[in-house]
PDB file of C-alpha atoms and ligand atoms in Angstrom:
ATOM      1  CA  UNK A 368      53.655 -26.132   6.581  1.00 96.00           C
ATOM      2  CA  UNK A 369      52.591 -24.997   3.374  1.00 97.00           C
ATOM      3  CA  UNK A 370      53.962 -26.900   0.574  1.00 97.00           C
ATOM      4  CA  UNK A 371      54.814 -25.763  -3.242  1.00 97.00           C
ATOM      5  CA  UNK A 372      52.377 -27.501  -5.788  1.00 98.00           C
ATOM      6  CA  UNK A 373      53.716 -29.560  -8.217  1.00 97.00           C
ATOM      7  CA  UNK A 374      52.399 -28.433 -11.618  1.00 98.00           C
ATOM      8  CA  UNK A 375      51.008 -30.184 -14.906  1.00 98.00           C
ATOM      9  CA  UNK A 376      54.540 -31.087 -16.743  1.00 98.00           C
ATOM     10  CA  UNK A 377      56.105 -32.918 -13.842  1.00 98.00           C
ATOM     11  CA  UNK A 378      56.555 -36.432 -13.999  1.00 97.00           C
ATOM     12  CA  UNK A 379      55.489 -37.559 -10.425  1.00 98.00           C
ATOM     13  CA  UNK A 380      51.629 -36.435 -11.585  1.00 98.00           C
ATOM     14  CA  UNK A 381      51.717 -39.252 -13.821  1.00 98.00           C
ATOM     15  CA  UNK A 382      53.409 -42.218 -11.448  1.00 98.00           C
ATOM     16  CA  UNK A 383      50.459 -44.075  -9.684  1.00 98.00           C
ATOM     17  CA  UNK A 384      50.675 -44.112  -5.756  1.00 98.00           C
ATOM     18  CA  UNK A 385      52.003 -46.768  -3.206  1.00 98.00           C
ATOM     19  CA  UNK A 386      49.696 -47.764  -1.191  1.00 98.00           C
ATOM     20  CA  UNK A 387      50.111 -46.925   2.685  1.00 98.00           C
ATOM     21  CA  UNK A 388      50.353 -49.729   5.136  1.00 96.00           C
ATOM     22  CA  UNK A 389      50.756 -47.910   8.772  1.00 97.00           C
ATOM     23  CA  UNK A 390      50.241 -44.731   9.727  1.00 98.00           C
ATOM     24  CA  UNK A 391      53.562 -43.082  10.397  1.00 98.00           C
ATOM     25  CA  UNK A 392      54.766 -39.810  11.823  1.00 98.00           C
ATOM     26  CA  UNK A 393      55.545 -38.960   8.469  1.00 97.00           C
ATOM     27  CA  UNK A 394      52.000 -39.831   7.288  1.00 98.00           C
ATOM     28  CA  UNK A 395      50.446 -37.848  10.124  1.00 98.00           C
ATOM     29  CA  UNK A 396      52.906 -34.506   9.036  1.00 98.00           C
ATOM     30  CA  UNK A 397      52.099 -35.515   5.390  1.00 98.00           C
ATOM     31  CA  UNK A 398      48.302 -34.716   6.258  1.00 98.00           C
ATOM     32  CA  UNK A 399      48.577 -31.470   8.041  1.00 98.00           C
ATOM     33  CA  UNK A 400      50.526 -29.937   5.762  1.00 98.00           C
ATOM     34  CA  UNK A 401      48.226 -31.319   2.451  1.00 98.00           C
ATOM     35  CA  UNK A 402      45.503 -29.627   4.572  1.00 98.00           C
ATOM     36  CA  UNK A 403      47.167 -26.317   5.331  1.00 98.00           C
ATOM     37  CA  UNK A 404      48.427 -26.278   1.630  1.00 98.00           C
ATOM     38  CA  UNK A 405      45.027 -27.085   0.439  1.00 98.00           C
ATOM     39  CA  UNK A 406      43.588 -24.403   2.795  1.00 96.00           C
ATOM     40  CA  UNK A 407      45.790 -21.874   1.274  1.00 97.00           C
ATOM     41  CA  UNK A 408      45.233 -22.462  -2.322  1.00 96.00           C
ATOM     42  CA  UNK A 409      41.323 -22.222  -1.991  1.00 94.00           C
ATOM     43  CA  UNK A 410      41.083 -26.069  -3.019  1.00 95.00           C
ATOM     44  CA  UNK A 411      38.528 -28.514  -2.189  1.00 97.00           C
ATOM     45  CA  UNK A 412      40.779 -31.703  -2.558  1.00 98.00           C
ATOM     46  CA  UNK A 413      44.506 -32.285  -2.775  1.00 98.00           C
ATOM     47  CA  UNK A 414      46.004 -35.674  -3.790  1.00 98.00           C
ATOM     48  CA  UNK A 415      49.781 -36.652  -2.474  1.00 98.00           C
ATOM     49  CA  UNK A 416      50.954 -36.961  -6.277  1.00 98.00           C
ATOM     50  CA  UNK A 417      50.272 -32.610  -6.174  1.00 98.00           C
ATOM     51  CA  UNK A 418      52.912 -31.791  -3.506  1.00 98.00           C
ATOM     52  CA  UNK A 419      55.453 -34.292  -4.939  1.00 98.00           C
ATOM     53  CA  UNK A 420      54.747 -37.604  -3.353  1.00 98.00           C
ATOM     54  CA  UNK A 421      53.211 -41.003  -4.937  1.00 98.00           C
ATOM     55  CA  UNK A 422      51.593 -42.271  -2.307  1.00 98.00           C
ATOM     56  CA  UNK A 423      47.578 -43.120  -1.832  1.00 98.00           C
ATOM     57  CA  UNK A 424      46.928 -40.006   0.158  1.00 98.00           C
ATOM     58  CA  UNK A 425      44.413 -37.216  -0.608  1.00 98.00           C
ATOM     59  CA  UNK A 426      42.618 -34.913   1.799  1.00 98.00           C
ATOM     60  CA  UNK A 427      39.030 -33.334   0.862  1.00 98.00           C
ATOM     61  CA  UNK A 428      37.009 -30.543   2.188  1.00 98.00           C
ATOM     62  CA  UNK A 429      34.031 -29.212   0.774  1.00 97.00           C
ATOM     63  CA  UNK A 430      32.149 -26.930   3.109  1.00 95.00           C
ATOM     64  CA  UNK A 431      33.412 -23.570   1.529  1.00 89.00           C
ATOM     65  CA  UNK A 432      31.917 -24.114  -1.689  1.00 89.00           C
ATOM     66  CA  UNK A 433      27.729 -23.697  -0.830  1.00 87.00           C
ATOM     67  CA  UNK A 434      26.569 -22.984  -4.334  1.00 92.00           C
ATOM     68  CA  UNK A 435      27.333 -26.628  -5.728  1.00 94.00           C
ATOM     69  CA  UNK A 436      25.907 -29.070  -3.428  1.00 95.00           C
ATOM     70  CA  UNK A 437      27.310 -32.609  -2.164  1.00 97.00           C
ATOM     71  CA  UNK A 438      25.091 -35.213  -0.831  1.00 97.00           C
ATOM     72  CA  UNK A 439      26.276 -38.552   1.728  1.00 98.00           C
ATOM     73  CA  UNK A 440      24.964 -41.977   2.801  1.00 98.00           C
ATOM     74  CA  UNK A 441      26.428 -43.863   5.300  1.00 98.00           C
ATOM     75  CA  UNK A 442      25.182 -47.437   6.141  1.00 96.00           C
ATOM     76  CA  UNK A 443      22.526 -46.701   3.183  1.00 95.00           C
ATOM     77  CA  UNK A 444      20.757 -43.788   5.554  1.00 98.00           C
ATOM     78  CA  UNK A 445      21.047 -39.706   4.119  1.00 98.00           C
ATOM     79  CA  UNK A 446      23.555 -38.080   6.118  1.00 98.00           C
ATOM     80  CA  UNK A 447      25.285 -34.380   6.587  1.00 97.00           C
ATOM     81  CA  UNK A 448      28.422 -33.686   4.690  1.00 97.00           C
ATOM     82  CA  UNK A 449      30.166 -31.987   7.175  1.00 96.00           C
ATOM     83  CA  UNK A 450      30.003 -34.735   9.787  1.00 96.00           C
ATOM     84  CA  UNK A 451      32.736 -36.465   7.603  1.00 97.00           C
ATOM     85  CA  UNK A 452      34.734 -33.396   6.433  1.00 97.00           C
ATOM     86  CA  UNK A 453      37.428 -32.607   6.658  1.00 97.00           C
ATOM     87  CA  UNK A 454      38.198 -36.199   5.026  1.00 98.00           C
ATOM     88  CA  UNK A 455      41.066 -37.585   4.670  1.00 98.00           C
ATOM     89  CA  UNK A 456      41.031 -41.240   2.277  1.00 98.00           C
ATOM     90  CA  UNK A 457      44.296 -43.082   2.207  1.00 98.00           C
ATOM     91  CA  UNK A 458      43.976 -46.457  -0.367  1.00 98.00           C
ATOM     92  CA  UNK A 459      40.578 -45.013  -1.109  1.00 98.00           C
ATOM     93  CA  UNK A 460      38.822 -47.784  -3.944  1.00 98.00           C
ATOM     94  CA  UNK A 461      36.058 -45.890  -5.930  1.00 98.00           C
ATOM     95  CA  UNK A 462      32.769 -47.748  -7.507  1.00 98.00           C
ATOM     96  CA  UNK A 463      30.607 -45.933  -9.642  1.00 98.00           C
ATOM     97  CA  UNK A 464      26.833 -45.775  -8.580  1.00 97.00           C
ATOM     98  CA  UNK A 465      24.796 -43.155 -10.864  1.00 93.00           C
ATOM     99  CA  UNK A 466      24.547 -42.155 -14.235  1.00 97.00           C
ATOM    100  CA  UNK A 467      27.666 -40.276 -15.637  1.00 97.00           C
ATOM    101  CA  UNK A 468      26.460 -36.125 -15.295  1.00 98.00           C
ATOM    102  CA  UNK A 469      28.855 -33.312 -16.587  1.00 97.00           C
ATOM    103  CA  UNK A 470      30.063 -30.447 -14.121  1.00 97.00           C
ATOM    104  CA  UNK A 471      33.216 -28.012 -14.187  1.00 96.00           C
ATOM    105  CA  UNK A 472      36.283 -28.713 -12.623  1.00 97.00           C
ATOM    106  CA  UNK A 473      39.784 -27.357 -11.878  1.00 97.00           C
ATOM    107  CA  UNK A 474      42.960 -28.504 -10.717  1.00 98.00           C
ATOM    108  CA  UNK A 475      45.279 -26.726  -8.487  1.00 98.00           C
ATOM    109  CA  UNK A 476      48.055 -28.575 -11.191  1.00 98.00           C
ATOM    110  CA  UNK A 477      46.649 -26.974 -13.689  1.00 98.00           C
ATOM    111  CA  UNK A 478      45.978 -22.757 -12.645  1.00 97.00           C
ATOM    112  CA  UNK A 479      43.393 -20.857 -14.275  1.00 95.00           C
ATOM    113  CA  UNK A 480      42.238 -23.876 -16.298  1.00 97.00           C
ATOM    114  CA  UNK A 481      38.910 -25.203 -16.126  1.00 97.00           C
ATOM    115  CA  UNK A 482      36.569 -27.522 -18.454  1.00 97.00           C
ATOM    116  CA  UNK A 483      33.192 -29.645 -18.551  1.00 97.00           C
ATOM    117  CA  UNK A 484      34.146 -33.047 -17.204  1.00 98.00           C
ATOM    118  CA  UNK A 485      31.542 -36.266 -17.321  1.00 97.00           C
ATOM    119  CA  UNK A 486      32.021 -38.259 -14.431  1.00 98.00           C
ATOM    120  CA  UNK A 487      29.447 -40.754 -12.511  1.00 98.00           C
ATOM    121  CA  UNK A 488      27.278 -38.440 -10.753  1.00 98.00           C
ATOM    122  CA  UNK A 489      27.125 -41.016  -7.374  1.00 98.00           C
ATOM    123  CA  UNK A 490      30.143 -43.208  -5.985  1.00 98.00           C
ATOM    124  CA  UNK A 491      30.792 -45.653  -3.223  1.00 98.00           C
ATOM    125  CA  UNK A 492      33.943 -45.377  -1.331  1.00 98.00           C
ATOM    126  CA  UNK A 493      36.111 -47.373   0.586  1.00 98.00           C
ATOM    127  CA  UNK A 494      39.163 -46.341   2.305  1.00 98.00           C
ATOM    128  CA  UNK A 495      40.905 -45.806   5.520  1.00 98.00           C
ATOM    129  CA  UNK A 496      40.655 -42.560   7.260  1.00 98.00           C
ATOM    130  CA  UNK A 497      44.022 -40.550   8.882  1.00 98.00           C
ATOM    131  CA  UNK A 498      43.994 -43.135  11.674  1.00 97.00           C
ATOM    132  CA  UNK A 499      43.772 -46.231   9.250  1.00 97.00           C
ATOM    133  CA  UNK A 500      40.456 -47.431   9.860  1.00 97.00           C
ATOM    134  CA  UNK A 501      38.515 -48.792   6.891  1.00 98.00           C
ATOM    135  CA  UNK A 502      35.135 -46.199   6.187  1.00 98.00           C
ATOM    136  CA  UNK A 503      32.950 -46.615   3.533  1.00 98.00           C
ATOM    137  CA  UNK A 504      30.391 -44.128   2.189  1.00 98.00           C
ATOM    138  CA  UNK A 505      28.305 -43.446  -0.695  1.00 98.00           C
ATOM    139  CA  UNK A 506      28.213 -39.835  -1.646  1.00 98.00           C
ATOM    140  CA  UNK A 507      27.072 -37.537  -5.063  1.00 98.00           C
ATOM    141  CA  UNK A 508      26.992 -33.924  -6.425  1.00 97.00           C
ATOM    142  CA  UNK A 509      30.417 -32.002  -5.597  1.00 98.00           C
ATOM    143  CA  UNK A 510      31.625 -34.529  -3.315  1.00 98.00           C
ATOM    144  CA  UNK A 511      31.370 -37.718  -5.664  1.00 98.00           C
ATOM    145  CA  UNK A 512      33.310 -35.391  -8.271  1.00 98.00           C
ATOM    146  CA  UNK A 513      35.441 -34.503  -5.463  1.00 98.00           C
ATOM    147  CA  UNK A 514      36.784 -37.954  -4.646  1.00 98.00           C
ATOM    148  CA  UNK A 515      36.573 -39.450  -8.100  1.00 98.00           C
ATOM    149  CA  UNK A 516      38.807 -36.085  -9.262  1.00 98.00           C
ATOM    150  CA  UNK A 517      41.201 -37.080  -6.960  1.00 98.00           C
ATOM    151  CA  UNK A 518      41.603 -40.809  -6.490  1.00 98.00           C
ATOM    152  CA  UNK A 519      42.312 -40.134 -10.446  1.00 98.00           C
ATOM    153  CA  UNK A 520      45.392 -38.420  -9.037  1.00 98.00           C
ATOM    154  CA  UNK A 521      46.301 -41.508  -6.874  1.00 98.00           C
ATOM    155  CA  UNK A 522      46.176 -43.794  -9.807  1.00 98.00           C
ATOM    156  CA  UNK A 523      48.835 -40.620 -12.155  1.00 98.00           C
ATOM    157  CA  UNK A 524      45.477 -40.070 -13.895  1.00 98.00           C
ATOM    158  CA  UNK A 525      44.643 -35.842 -14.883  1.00 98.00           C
ATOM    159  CA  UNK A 526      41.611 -34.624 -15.668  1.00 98.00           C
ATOM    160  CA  UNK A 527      42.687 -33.602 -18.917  1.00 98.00           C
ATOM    161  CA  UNK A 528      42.393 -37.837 -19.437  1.00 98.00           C
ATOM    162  CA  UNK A 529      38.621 -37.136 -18.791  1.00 97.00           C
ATOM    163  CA  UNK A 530      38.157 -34.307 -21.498  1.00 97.00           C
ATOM    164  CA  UNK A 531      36.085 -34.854 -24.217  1.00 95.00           C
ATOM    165  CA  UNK A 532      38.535 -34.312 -27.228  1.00 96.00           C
ATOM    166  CA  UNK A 533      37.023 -30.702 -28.085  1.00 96.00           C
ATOM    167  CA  UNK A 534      37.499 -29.013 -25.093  1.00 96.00           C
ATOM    168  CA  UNK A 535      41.186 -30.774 -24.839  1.00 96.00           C
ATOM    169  CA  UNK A 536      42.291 -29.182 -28.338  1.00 97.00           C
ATOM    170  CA  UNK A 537      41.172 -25.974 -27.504  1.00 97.00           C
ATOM    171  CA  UNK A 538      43.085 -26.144 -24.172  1.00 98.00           C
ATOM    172  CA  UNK A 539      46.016 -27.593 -25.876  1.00 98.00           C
ATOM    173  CA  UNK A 540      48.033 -24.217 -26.523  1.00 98.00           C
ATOM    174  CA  UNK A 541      47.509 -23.538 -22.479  1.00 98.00           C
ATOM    175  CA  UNK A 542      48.785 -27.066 -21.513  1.00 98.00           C
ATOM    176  CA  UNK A 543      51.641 -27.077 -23.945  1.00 98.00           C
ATOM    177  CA  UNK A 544      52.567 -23.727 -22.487  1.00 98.00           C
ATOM    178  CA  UNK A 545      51.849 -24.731 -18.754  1.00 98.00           C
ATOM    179  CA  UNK A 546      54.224 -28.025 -19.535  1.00 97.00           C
ATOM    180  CA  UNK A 547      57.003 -26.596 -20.948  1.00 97.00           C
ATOM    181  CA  UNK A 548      56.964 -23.681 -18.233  1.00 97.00           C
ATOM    182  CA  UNK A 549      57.173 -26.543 -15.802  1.00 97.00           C
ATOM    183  CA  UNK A 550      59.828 -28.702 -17.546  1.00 96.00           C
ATOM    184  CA  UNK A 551      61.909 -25.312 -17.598  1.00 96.00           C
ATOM    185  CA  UNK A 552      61.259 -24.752 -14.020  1.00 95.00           C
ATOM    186  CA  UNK A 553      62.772 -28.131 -13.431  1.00 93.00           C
ATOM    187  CA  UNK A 554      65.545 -28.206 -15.062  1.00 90.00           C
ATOM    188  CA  UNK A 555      66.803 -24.966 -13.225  1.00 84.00           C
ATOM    189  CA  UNK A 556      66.447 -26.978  -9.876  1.00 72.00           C
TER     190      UNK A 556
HETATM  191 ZN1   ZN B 256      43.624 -32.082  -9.413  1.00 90.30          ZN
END
């Protein structure tokens, strides 16, 4: 099922996640439907706090997007992308691993607003996958930005937190406007 996504101004973007200890029916249904709402939007990652929920839960894919490339390691050897996407991380840890590089991102919290945002360029990863077994990977480019974008989410972090404080003031009018349409939203519910 396609779910509504919760936008810049609501409080549950800014309340960390509880971490998941067993893999419920719930969790399972959770996951398909962050995957088909993800899917539908055009996103590349999706964090639990984004359709309402606070929980350590985000789902990744990024095989549509060719022109920005990702790169993976596992066990320290080069490997392909795509043999670990779609990805699901539930309690994922993140550990930089590279110099910090600058690259655009978006938000599906945030519509039509995009910025410059300086993250590490490589991460390692730990986490458990949708059936709760503990992976670990090391992984750059569009991926690393990816994961780190989202396990922000996890943690109620936004990626306005990782502006630089020129590009946030001239965004400001557009988030003050995107907050208060949400807060008025809200209180109509
Ligand atoms: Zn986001």
């Amino acid at each position: 099922m396609v779910l509504e996504i919760v936008k810049y101004g609501h409080p549950v973007l800014r309340k960390k996640g509880e971490r998941i200890e067993s893999i419920t029916p719930e969790i399972k249904q959770l996951i398909a439907d962050m995957f088909e709402t993800m899917n539908e939007n055009h996103g590349v990652g999706l964090a639990a706090q984004q359709i309402g929920v606070a929980k350590q839960l985000t789902v990744i894919d990024v095989r549509e997007i060719t022109d920005r490339p990702s790169t993976l390691e596992l066990d320290g050897k080069p490997a392909d992308v795509a043999s670990i996407m779609p990805l699901v991380l539930i309690n994922p840890e993140v550990t930089p691993a590279g110099e910090a590089v600058k690259g655009g991102e978006g938000c599906l919290s945030f519509p039509e607003i995009f910025a410059e945002i300086s993250r590490p360029g490589t991460v390692d990863v730990k986490a458990l996958n949708a059936k709760g077994k503990p992976i670990a990977f090391r992984c750059g480019g569009l991926l690393a930005r990816a994961v780190q974008h989202e396990t922000d989410h996890l943690n109620g972090l936004l990626f306005i937190d990782r502006m630089d404080r020129k590009t946030k003031e001239e965004l400001q009018p557009e988030l003050d406007d995107l907050q208060a349409a949400t807060k008025k939203a809200l209180g109509k519910k």
